[in-house]
Amino acid sequence: MMRNVARALRLCLSLPLFAIVAFAQQQQFANIGDLKLENGGVIRQCRVGYRTFGKLAADKSNVVVYVTWASGTTEQLAGSIGPGKLIDSTSYYVVAIDALGNGVSSSPSNSRLQPRMRFPKFTMRDIVASQHELLTKVLHLDRVKAVVGVSMGGMQVFQWLVSYPDFMEKAIPIVGSPRSAPYDLVHWQAEIEALMRDRDWKGGNYTVNPARAVDFAFGEMILTTPADYNRRKTREQVFADLAKARSDTRRFDANNKIRQVQAMMQLDVSRGFGGSLEQAAKVVKAKVFVVVAKEDHVVTPGPAIEFATLIGAKLLNLESDCGHLATVCEGKRLDAAVAEFLMH
C-alpha cells in the first residue's frame, strides 16, 4: 500500500500541472471489501469507482460529493463539472462516485465472483453505504460540504439525508425522490418485464442485450413530454432511431439496468421510520435544496415536494414541458441556482 502511494506521489511530482489535474480526473477505484446489504446478502469484494476534480482545501471544507444517475458514470458527470457548470471545480473539491450496478463500480456485468443475475439485489441505502465507505475509509473524510445528484443521483441524496444526517452541511437532490411514487413503479416494472420476457434474455445469460428497441422506446416516451418530443422529432427520425436501437448491441447491459431499477423501486427513506416520511424528516440536519420538474414522467415530483415541505427545504420547480429533461432545457437556470445555494 505505502509503495503504491509513494509511486503515485513520485509520478505526480514529475508531471506538469495540467497533467496532474488530468490524472486526478481519471477513473479510480476503491476496494472496500465485502459489502453487507440491507437484505442480508453480500456483495463480495465490492469495488467503488470514483473521480476527483479540483483542489482539496487544507481544512477539507470544500468537498462536494456528486453521484451518478441510472446507468450513468462519472465519466458522464465530468461534463457538468467545472467553471460555469453545475458544480464549479475551481471552488470545490468534487468527488464524483459511480453507483453500484452502473458497470464501473461492482455490477452484474463486471463481478467475477457474482456474475450476471447471481449478483445480489441491492437498495439505494446499500449504494449510499458503499459511498460512505469510500469517503470515510479510503478518502478519510468525516464530513463534506454537500452531496449532489440528478435523477437516481437525487434519490441517493435523499437517502444520504436520513442514513448519514451528520455527514453533509448541504444536500441538493435534483429531479429525484425520497420514495418511489406509484406511477414510477409501473413504468419501471414494465421495463424489467420487457427485458426478462424477451427471447434473447435467457435468464440473464444473454449473448446480446435483450429488448433493445423496446427499452429505447421506453426511454423516449418517459424522458420528456409528448409536446416536447413531437416538437423535436419527425416521423422519419423515430423510425430511424428505433431501427438503430434494434441493432445496437452495446447500448446498455440489461442485468445492470435491472438491478439498478430494482433499487429505485425499493426506494423509501421512511423504511426504518415506520413508513412515515414525517418521522424520517425529523432526522434531517443538512440545509436542503430540492429541485423538481413539474412535467416529470420518470420521477414524478410529488414525494420530493412533500419531503421538501416537511424539512423546510428550499424548492425549485422547473416548469418547462421538457419533462425529466428539464434539467437540460433549463440548465442555465439550474446551474445558477445550485451555485447560489452552495455559496450561501
Short mmCIF file of C-alpha atoms in Angstrom, two decimals:
data_model
loop_
_atom_site.label_atom_id
_atom_site.label_comp_id
_atom_site.label_asym_id
_atom_site.label_seq_id
_atom_site.Cartn_x
_atom_site.Cartn_y
_atom_site.Cartn_z
CA MET A 1 0.00 0.00 0.00
CA MET A 2 2.68 2.53 1.01
CA ARG A 3 4.76 1.60 -2.03
CA ASN A 4 1.79 2.34 -4.27
CA VAL A 5 1.20 5.71 -2.60
CA ALA A 6 4.85 6.64 -2.90
CA ARG A 7 4.89 5.63 -6.57
CA ALA A 8 1.82 7.78 -7.26
CA LEU A 9 3.38 10.72 -5.42
CA ARG A 10 6.60 10.48 -7.44
CA LEU A 11 4.56 10.33 -10.64
CA CYS A 12 2.61 13.45 -9.71
CA LEU A 13 5.81 15.36 -8.83
CA SER A 14 7.26 14.51 -12.21
CA LEU A 15 4.21 15.73 -14.17
CA PRO A 16 3.34 19.27 -15.27
CA LEU A 17 0.33 20.88 -13.56
CA PHE A 18 -2.13 20.24 -16.40
CA ALA A 19 -1.19 16.55 -16.36
CA ILE A 20 -1.68 16.33 -12.59
CA VAL A 21 -5.22 17.71 -12.97
CA ALA A 22 -5.97 15.23 -15.75
CA PHE A 23 -4.56 12.38 -13.66
CA ALA A 24 -6.84 13.30 -10.74
CA GLN A 25 -9.86 13.22 -13.04
CA GLN A 26 -9.10 9.74 -14.34
CA GLN A 27 -11.14 6.73 -13.26
CA GLN A 28 -10.07 5.45 -9.86
CA PHE A 29 -11.27 2.51 -7.78
CA ALA A 30 -11.59 1.78 -4.09
CA ASN A 31 -11.73 -1.80 -2.86
CA ILE A 32 -13.98 -1.72 0.21
CA GLY A 33 -14.14 -5.45 0.92
CA ASP A 34 -17.36 -7.42 1.31
CA LEU A 35 -20.36 -5.09 1.50
CA LYS A 36 -23.19 -6.36 3.73
CA LEU A 37 -26.55 -5.49 2.21
CA GLU A 38 -29.82 -4.36 3.71
CA ASN A 39 -31.49 -7.64 2.65
CA GLY A 40 -28.85 -9.77 4.39
CA GLY A 41 -26.88 -10.51 1.23
CA VAL A 42 -23.29 -9.59 0.49
CA ILE A 43 -21.53 -8.03 -2.48
CA ARG A 44 -18.21 -9.83 -2.35
CA GLN A 45 -15.01 -7.86 -2.83
CA CYS A 46 -17.01 -4.73 -3.55
CA ARG A 47 -15.30 -2.08 -5.64
CA VAL A 48 -16.42 1.56 -5.96
CA GLY A 49 -15.37 3.76 -8.87
CA TYR A 50 -14.75 7.49 -8.47
CA ARG A 51 -13.05 10.57 -9.91
CA THR A 52 -11.90 13.76 -8.25
CA PHE A 53 -11.88 17.30 -9.62
CA GLY A 54 -10.37 20.49 -8.20
CA LYS A 55 -8.19 21.03 -5.16
CA LEU A 56 -8.94 19.88 -1.63
CA ALA A 57 -8.81 22.71 0.90
CA ALA A 58 -6.36 22.33 3.77
CA ASP A 59 -9.23 22.02 6.23
CA LYS A 60 -11.20 19.71 3.86
CA SER A 61 -14.14 22.12 3.97
CA ASN A 62 -14.82 22.33 0.23
CA VAL A 63 -15.77 18.74 -0.64
CA VAL A 64 -18.84 18.25 -2.85
CA VAL A 65 -19.91 14.66 -3.49
CA TYR A 66 -21.60 14.16 -6.88
CA VAL A 67 -23.32 10.82 -7.56
CA THR A 68 -24.46 9.20 -10.79
CA TRP A 69 -27.90 8.80 -12.36
CA ALA A 70 -29.33 5.45 -13.51
CA SER A 71 -26.88 3.72 -15.87
CA GLY A 72 -24.72 6.86 -15.68
CA THR A 73 -20.99 7.02 -14.99
CA THR A 74 -18.62 9.56 -13.52
CA GLU A 75 -17.17 9.97 -16.99
CA GLN A 76 -20.55 11.41 -17.99
CA LEU A 77 -20.76 13.57 -14.85
CA ALA A 78 -17.48 15.23 -15.83
CA GLY A 79 -19.35 17.26 -18.44
CA SER A 80 -21.24 19.14 -15.71
CA ILE A 81 -18.20 19.84 -13.50
CA GLY A 82 -16.10 22.95 -13.97
CA PRO A 83 -16.31 26.77 -14.16
CA GLY A 84 -19.79 27.95 -15.07
CA LYS A 85 -21.22 24.43 -14.86
CA LEU A 86 -23.41 22.66 -12.29
CA ILE A 87 -20.53 22.29 -9.82
CA ASP A 88 -17.53 24.61 -10.08
CA SER A 89 -14.34 22.63 -9.51
CA THR A 90 -12.33 25.85 -9.14
CA SER A 91 -14.22 26.47 -5.89
CA TYR A 92 -14.96 22.93 -4.72
CA TYR A 93 -13.17 19.62 -4.50
CA VAL A 94 -15.62 17.38 -6.32
CA VAL A 95 -15.69 13.65 -5.61
CA ALA A 96 -17.81 12.02 -8.31
CA ILE A 97 -18.85 8.46 -7.42
CA ASP A 98 -20.09 5.61 -9.62
CA ALA A 99 -23.19 3.93 -8.17
CA LEU A 100 -23.31 0.18 -7.69
CA GLY A 101 -24.64 -1.55 -10.79
CA ASN A 102 -23.51 1.05 -13.33
CA GLY A 103 -20.91 -1.20 -14.94
CA VAL A 104 -17.97 0.65 -13.35
CA SER A 105 -18.48 0.02 -9.64
CA SER A 106 -19.33 -3.58 -8.69
CA SER A 107 -22.09 -4.75 -11.04
CA PRO A 108 -23.58 -7.88 -12.60
CA SER A 109 -21.53 -7.19 -15.74
CA ASN A 110 -18.12 -6.98 -14.05
CA SER A 111 -18.31 -9.16 -10.94
CA ARG A 112 -16.05 -12.20 -11.16
CA LEU A 113 -17.45 -13.86 -8.03
CA GLN A 114 -21.15 -12.98 -8.57
CA PRO A 115 -21.68 -12.51 -12.30
CA ARG A 116 -24.91 -11.64 -14.08
CA MET A 117 -28.08 -12.47 -12.11
CA ARG A 118 -26.00 -14.08 -9.39
CA PHE A 119 -25.17 -10.53 -8.39
CA PRO A 120 -27.39 -9.79 -5.36
CA LYS A 121 -30.20 -7.28 -5.31
CA PHE A 122 -29.22 -4.05 -3.56
CA THR A 123 -31.07 -0.95 -2.40
CA MET A 124 -30.46 2.77 -2.52
CA ARG A 125 -29.36 2.50 1.11
CA ASP A 126 -26.71 -0.04 0.06
CA ILE A 127 -25.46 2.25 -2.71
CA VAL A 128 -25.10 5.09 -0.22
CA ALA A 129 -23.39 2.80 2.30
CA SER A 130 -20.77 1.87 -0.32
CA GLN A 131 -20.15 5.57 -0.97
CA HIS A 132 -19.82 6.27 2.74
CA GLU A 133 -17.18 3.54 2.97
CA LEU A 134 -15.23 5.14 0.13
CA LEU A 135 -15.42 8.64 1.58
CA THR A 136 -14.60 7.78 5.18
CA LYS A 137 -12.23 4.81 4.98
CA VAL A 138 -10.44 5.46 1.70
CA LEU A 139 -10.54 9.24 1.25
CA HIS A 140 -10.57 9.87 5.03
CA LEU A 141 -13.36 12.45 5.01
CA ASP A 142 -15.60 12.70 8.06
CA ARG A 143 -17.84 15.48 6.73
CA VAL A 144 -18.49 17.14 3.38
CA LYS A 145 -19.86 20.48 2.27
CA ALA A 146 -22.58 18.97 0.07
CA VAL A 147 -23.97 15.90 -1.65
CA VAL A 148 -25.49 16.45 -5.10
CA GLY A 149 -27.21 14.13 -7.56
CA VAL A 150 -29.57 14.13 -10.54
CA SER A 151 -32.40 11.62 -11.13
CA MET A 152 -31.31 8.35 -9.45
CA GLY A 153 -28.50 10.51 -8.09
CA GLY A 154 -31.16 12.66 -6.44
CA MET A 155 -32.64 9.52 -4.88
CA GLN A 156 -29.24 8.76 -3.40
CA VAL A 157 -29.08 12.28 -1.97
CA PHE A 158 -32.41 11.81 -0.20
CA GLN A 159 -31.12 8.52 1.21
CA TRP A 160 -27.91 10.24 2.36
CA LEU A 161 -30.03 12.70 4.36
CA VAL A 162 -31.50 10.00 6.57
CA SER A 163 -28.71 7.39 6.51
CA TYR A 164 -25.91 9.79 7.49
CA PRO A 165 -27.58 13.05 8.59
CA ASP A 166 -24.42 14.48 10.18
CA PHE A 167 -22.18 13.85 7.18
CA MET A 168 -23.08 16.81 4.97
CA GLU A 169 -23.67 20.52 5.51
CA LYS A 170 -25.92 20.80 2.44
CA ALA A 171 -27.76 18.48 0.07
CA ILE A 172 -29.14 19.04 -3.42
CA PRO A 173 -31.41 16.30 -4.80
CA ILE A 174 -32.30 17.18 -8.40
CA VAL A 175 -35.34 15.51 -10.04
CA GLY A 176 -35.01 12.70 -7.51
CA SER A 177 -37.39 11.26 -4.94
CA PRO A 178 -37.37 10.12 -1.31
CA ARG A 179 -39.90 7.39 -2.12
CA SER A 180 -40.92 5.86 -5.43
CA ALA A 181 -44.38 7.01 -6.49
CA PRO A 182 -46.98 4.55 -7.85
CA TYR A 183 -46.67 5.86 -11.44
CA ASP A 184 -42.89 5.46 -11.30
CA LEU A 185 -43.21 1.86 -10.13
CA VAL A 186 -45.48 0.93 -13.04
CA HIS A 187 -43.16 2.06 -15.83
CA TRP A 188 -40.04 0.67 -14.14
CA GLN A 189 -41.65 -2.74 -13.71
CA ALA A 190 -42.77 -2.64 -17.33
CA GLU A 191 -39.16 -2.04 -18.38
CA ILE A 192 -37.97 -5.04 -16.35
CA GLU A 193 -40.75 -7.24 -17.80
CA ALA A 194 -39.79 -6.22 -21.33
CA LEU A 195 -36.18 -7.25 -20.74
CA MET A 196 -36.92 -10.53 -18.97
CA ARG A 197 -39.64 -11.66 -21.40
CA ASP A 198 -37.54 -11.07 -24.50
CA ARG A 199 -36.36 -14.18 -26.34
CA ASP A 200 -32.74 -13.03 -26.01
CA TRP A 201 -32.96 -12.79 -22.19
CA LYS A 202 -32.05 -16.43 -21.44
CA GLY A 203 -32.26 -15.97 -17.68
CA GLY A 204 -29.71 -13.17 -17.78
CA ASN A 205 -27.19 -15.32 -19.66
CA TYR A 206 -27.68 -13.48 -22.96
CA THR A 207 -25.04 -13.01 -25.63
CA VAL A 208 -26.65 -9.80 -26.91
CA ASN A 209 -28.71 -7.41 -24.83
CA PRO A 210 -32.43 -8.23 -24.96
CA ALA A 211 -35.35 -5.98 -25.94
CA ARG A 212 -33.14 -3.25 -27.33
CA ALA A 213 -35.77 -1.39 -29.35
CA VAL A 214 -38.41 -1.69 -26.62
CA ASP A 215 -36.04 -0.43 -23.95
CA PHE A 216 -35.10 2.51 -26.18
CA ALA A 217 -38.79 3.26 -26.77
CA PHE A 218 -39.49 3.35 -23.02
CA GLY A 219 -36.82 5.99 -22.58
CA GLU A 220 -38.13 8.04 -25.47
CA MET A 221 -41.66 8.01 -24.06
CA ILE A 222 -40.96 8.91 -20.45
CA LEU A 223 -37.89 11.16 -20.50
CA THR A 224 -39.83 14.10 -21.89
CA THR A 225 -43.44 15.05 -22.70
CA PRO A 226 -45.46 14.42 -25.87
CA ALA A 227 -45.40 18.14 -26.71
CA ASP A 228 -41.61 18.40 -26.43
CA TYR A 229 -40.99 15.10 -28.22
CA ASN A 230 -43.26 15.92 -31.15
CA ARG A 231 -41.60 19.31 -31.47
CA ARG A 232 -38.11 17.80 -31.66
CA LYS A 233 -38.70 14.63 -33.67
CA THR A 234 -40.03 13.81 -37.12
CA ARG A 235 -41.75 10.55 -38.05
CA GLU A 236 -38.74 9.60 -40.14
CA GLN A 237 -36.37 10.19 -37.21
CA VAL A 238 -38.42 7.95 -34.95
CA PHE A 239 -38.35 5.02 -37.39
CA ALA A 240 -34.60 5.51 -37.94
CA ASP A 241 -33.88 5.70 -34.20
CA LEU A 242 -35.87 2.54 -33.49
CA ALA A 243 -34.06 0.65 -36.24
CA LYS A 244 -30.71 1.81 -34.89
CA ALA A 245 -31.61 0.77 -31.33
CA ARG A 246 -32.73 -2.65 -32.56
CA SER A 247 -29.29 -3.37 -33.95
CA ASP A 248 -27.27 -1.67 -31.20
CA THR A 249 -25.89 -4.49 -29.05
CA ARG A 250 -23.62 -2.23 -26.97
CA ARG A 251 -26.06 0.39 -25.69
CA PHE A 252 -26.51 -0.93 -22.15
CA ASP A 253 -26.17 -4.06 -20.05
CA ALA A 254 -29.58 -5.47 -19.17
CA ASN A 255 -28.54 -7.15 -15.91
CA ASN A 256 -27.02 -3.91 -14.67
CA LYS A 257 -30.13 -1.99 -15.59
CA ILE A 258 -32.43 -4.47 -13.86
CA ARG A 259 -30.51 -4.32 -10.58
CA GLN A 260 -30.47 -0.51 -10.56
CA VAL A 261 -34.18 -0.31 -11.47
CA GLN A 262 -34.97 -2.74 -8.66
CA ALA A 263 -33.08 -0.47 -6.27
CA MET A 264 -35.13 2.51 -7.41
CA MET A 265 -38.35 0.57 -6.97
CA GLN A 266 -37.38 -0.28 -3.38
CA LEU A 267 -36.52 3.34 -2.58
CA ASP A 268 -38.29 4.62 0.54
CA VAL A 269 -36.39 6.75 3.03
CA SER A 270 -39.17 6.18 5.56
CA ARG A 271 -38.26 2.49 5.83
CA GLY A 272 -36.90 2.24 9.34
CA PHE A 273 -39.18 5.09 10.44
CA GLY A 274 -42.43 3.15 10.49
CA GLY A 275 -43.20 4.11 6.91
CA SER A 276 -43.61 7.75 7.95
CA LEU A 277 -41.97 10.48 5.89
CA GLU A 278 -42.71 12.82 8.79
CA GLN A 279 -40.57 10.73 11.13
CA ALA A 280 -37.81 10.37 8.53
CA ALA A 281 -37.81 14.15 8.03
CA LYS A 282 -37.08 14.71 11.73
CA VAL A 283 -33.58 13.23 11.45
CA VAL A 284 -32.50 15.53 8.61
CA LYS A 285 -29.91 18.08 9.73
CA ALA A 286 -28.50 19.44 6.46
CA LYS A 287 -29.68 22.50 4.59
CA VAL A 288 -31.50 21.13 1.56
CA PHE A 289 -32.29 22.49 -1.89
CA VAL A 290 -34.82 20.28 -3.69
CA VAL A 291 -35.21 20.60 -7.46
CA VAL A 292 -38.19 19.02 -9.24
CA ALA A 293 -39.59 19.15 -12.78
CA LYS A 294 -43.30 19.91 -12.99
CA GLU A 295 -43.88 17.66 -16.04
CA ASP A 296 -41.52 14.85 -14.98
CA HIS A 297 -42.77 11.43 -16.15
CA VAL A 298 -39.73 9.47 -14.93
CA VAL A 299 -39.56 10.59 -11.31
CA THR A 300 -42.90 12.20 -10.56
CA PRO A 301 -42.31 15.17 -8.25
CA GLY A 302 -44.98 14.64 -5.58
CA PRO A 303 -42.90 12.79 -2.94
CA ALA A 304 -39.96 15.19 -3.31
CA ILE A 305 -42.23 18.21 -2.87
CA GLU A 306 -43.84 16.62 0.18
CA PHE A 307 -40.48 15.88 1.78
CA ALA A 308 -39.20 19.37 0.96
CA THR A 309 -42.18 20.80 2.82
CA LEU A 310 -41.62 18.54 5.82
CA ILE A 311 -37.97 19.59 6.22
CA GLY A 312 -38.47 23.25 5.30
CA ALA A 313 -36.20 22.93 2.26
CA LYS A 314 -35.73 25.46 -0.49
CA LEU A 315 -37.64 24.26 -3.58
CA LEU A 316 -37.12 24.96 -7.26
CA ASN A 317 -39.81 23.77 -9.68
CA LEU A 318 -38.64 23.56 -13.29
CA GLU A 319 -41.74 24.37 -15.34
CA SER A 320 -40.79 23.70 -18.97
CA ASP A 321 -42.51 20.95 -20.98
CA CYS A 322 -39.22 19.01 -21.24
CA GLY A 323 -40.22 16.58 -18.51
CA HIS A 324 -37.32 14.80 -16.82
CA LEU A 325 -35.02 16.58 -19.27
CA ALA A 326 -35.98 19.98 -17.85
CA THR A 327 -32.57 19.91 -16.16
CA VAL A 328 -31.13 20.26 -19.67
CA CYS A 329 -33.72 22.64 -21.12
CA GLU A 330 -33.38 24.91 -18.08
CA GLY A 331 -29.73 24.14 -17.49
CA LYS A 332 -28.53 27.73 -17.07
CA ARG A 333 -31.24 28.46 -14.51
CA LEU A 334 -30.42 25.25 -12.65
CA ASP A 335 -26.65 25.85 -12.64
CA ALA A 336 -27.10 29.38 -11.30
CA ALA A 337 -29.49 28.25 -8.56
CA VAL A 338 -27.17 25.44 -7.42
CA ALA A 339 -24.16 27.79 -7.38
CA GLU A 340 -26.10 30.29 -5.29
CA PHE A 341 -27.18 27.65 -2.79
CA LEU A 342 -23.69 26.20 -2.40
CA MET A 343 -22.20 29.65 -1.88
CA HIS A 344 -24.54 30.84 0.87
#
